[in-house]
Coordinates of N, CA, C and O in Angstrom, one line a residue:
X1 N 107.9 117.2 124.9 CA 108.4 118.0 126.0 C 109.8 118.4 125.7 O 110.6 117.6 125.2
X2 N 110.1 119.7 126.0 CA 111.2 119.8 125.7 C 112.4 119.7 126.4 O 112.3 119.2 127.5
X3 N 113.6 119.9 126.1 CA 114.9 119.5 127.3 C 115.0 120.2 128.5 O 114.7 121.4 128.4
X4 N 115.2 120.0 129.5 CA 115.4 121.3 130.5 C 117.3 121.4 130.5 O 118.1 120.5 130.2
X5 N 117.5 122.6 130.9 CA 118.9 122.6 131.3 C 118.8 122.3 132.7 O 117.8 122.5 133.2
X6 N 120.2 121.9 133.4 CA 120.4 121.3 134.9 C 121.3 122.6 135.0 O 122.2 122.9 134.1
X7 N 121.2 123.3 136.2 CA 122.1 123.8 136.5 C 121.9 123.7 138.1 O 120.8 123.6 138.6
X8 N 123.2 123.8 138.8 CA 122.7 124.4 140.8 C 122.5 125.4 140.6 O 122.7 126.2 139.8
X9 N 121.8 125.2 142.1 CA 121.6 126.5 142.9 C 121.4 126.5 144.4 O 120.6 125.9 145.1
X10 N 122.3 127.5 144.8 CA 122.4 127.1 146.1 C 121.7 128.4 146.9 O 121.9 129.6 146.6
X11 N 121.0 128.0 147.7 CA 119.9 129.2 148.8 C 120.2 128.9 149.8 O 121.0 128.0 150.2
X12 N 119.4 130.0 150.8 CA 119.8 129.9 152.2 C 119.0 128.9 152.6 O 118.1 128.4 151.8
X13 N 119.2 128.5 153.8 CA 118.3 127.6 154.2 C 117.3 127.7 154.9 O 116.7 126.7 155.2
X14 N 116.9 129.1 155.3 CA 115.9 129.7 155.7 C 114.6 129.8 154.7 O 113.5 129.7 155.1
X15 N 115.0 130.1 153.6 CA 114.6 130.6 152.1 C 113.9 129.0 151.4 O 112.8 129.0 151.0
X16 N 114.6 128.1 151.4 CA 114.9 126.5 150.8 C 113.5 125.8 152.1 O 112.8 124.8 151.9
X17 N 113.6 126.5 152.9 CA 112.3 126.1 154.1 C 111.1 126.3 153.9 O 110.2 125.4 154.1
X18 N 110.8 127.7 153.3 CA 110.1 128.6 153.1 C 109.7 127.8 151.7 O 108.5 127.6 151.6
X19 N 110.3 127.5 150.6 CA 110.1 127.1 149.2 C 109.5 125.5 149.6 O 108.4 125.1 149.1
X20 N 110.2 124.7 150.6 CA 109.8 123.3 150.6 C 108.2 123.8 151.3 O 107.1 123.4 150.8
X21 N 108.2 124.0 151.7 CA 106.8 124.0 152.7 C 105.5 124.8 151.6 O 104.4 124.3 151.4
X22 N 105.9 125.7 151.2 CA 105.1 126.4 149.8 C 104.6 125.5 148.7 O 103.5 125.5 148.1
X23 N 105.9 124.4 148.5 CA 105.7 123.7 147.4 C 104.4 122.7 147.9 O 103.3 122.5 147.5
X24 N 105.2 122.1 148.9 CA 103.9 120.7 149.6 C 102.6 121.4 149.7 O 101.7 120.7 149.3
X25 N 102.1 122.5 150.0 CA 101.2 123.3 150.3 C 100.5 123.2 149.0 O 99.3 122.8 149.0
X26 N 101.2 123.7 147.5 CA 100.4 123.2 146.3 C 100.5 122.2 145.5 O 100.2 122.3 144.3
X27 N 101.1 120.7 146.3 CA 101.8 119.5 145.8 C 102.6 119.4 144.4 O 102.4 118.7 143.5
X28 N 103.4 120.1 144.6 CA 104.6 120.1 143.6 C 106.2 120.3 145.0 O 106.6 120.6 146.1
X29 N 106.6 119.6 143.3 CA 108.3 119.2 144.5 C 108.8 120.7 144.6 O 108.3 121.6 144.0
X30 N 109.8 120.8 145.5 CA 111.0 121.9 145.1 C 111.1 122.5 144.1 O 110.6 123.6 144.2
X31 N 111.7 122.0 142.9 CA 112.4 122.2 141.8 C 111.2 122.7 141.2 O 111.5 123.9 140.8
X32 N 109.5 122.3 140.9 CA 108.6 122.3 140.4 C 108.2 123.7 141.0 O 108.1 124.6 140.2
X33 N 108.1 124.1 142.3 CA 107.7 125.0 142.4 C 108.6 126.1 142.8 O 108.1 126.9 143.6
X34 N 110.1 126.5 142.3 CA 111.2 127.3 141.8 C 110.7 127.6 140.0 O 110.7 128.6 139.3
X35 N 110.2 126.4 139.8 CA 110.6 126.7 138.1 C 108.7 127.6 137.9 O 108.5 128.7 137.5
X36 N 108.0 126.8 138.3 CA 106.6 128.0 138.6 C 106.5 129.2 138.6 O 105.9 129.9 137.7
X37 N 107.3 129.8 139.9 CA 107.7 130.8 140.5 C 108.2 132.0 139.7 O 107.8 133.2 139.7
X38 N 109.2 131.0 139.1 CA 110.5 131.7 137.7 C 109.3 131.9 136.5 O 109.1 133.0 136.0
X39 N 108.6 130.9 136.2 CA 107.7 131.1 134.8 C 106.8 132.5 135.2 O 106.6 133.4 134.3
X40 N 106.4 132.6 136.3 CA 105.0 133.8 136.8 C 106.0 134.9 136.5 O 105.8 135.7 135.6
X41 N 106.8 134.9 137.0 CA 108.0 136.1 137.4 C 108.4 137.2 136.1 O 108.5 138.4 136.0
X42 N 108.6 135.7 134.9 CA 108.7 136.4 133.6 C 107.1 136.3 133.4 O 106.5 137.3 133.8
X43 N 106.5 135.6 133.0 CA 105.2 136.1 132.5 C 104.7 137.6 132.8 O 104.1 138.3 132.0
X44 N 105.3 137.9 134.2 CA 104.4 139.1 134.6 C 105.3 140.4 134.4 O 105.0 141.6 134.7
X45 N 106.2 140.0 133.9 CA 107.5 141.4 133.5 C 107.2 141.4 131.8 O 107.4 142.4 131.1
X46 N 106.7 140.5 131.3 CA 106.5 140.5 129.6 C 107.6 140.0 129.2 O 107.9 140.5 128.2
X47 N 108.7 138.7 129.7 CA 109.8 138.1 129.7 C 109.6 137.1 128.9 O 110.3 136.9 128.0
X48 N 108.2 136.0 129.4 CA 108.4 134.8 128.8 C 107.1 134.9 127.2 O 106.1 135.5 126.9
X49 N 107.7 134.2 126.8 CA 106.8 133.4 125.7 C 106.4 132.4 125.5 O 107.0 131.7 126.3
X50 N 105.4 131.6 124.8 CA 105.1 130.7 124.4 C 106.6 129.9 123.8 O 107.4 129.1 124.4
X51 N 106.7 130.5 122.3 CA 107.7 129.8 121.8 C 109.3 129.9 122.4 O 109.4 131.1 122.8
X52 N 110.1 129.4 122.5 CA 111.3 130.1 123.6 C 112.1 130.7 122.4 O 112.7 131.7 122.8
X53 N 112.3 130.4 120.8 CA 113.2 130.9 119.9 C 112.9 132.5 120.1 O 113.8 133.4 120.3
X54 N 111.1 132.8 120.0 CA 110.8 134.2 120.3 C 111.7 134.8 121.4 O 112.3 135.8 121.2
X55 N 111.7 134.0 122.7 CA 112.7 134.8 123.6 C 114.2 135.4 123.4 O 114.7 136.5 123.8
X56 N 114.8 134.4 122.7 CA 116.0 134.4 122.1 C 116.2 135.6 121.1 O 117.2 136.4 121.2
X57 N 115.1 135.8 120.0 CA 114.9 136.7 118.9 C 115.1 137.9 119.8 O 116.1 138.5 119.8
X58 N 113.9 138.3 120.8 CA 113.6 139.2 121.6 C 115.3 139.7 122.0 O 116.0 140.7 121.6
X59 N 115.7 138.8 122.9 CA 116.9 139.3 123.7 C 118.3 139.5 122.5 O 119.3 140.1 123.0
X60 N 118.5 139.1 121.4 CA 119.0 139.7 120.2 C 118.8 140.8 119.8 O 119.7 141.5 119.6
X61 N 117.2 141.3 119.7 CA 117.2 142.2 119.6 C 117.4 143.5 120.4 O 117.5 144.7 120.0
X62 N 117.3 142.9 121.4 CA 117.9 144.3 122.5 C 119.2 144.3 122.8 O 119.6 145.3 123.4
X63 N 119.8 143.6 122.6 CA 121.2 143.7 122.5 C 121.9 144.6 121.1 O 122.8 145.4 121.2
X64 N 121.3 144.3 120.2 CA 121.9 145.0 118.8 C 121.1 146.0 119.1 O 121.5 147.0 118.4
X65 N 120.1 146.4 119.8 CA 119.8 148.0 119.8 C 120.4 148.9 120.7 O 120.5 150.1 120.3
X66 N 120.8 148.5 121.8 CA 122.0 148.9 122.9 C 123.6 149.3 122.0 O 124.4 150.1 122.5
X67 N 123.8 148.7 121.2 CA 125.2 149.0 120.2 C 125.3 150.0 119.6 O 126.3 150.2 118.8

C-alpha cells in the first residue's frame, strides 16, 4: 500500500453532514468516502491512473506544452 499525504481540510458544516451521513449509508468513514468521491471525480474527467508516476508524467507534460 502506498503512503497517503495528510493534509486539512476544512468544510462547511452543512456539507461535512451531508458527507458523514453518505459515508455511513455505504459504511465507509469520512475521510474514506471524500477520498472515493475524489478518486470517481478524476476517473471520470480522464485524471486518474492506475500508476500515479503516469499522472505526474501526464501533468509535466502539459505544463511544457503550455510554454
Amino acid at each position: 500500500m502506498s503512503a497517503k499525504k495528510k493534509f486539512l481540510l476544512r468544510l462547511d458544516q452543512d456539507l461535512y453532514a451531508v458527507l458523514e451521513k453518505w459515508a455511513a449509508d455505504e459504511l465507509r468513514s469520512v475521510n474514506a468516502q471524500v477520498e472515493y468521491l475524489l478518486k470517481e471525480a478524476a476517473r471520470q474527467n480522464g485524471r486518474w491512473r492506475k500508476n500515479p508516476t503516469d499522472q505526474v508524467e501526464l501533468s509535466d507534460r502539459a505544463e511544457k506544452s503550455q510554454d
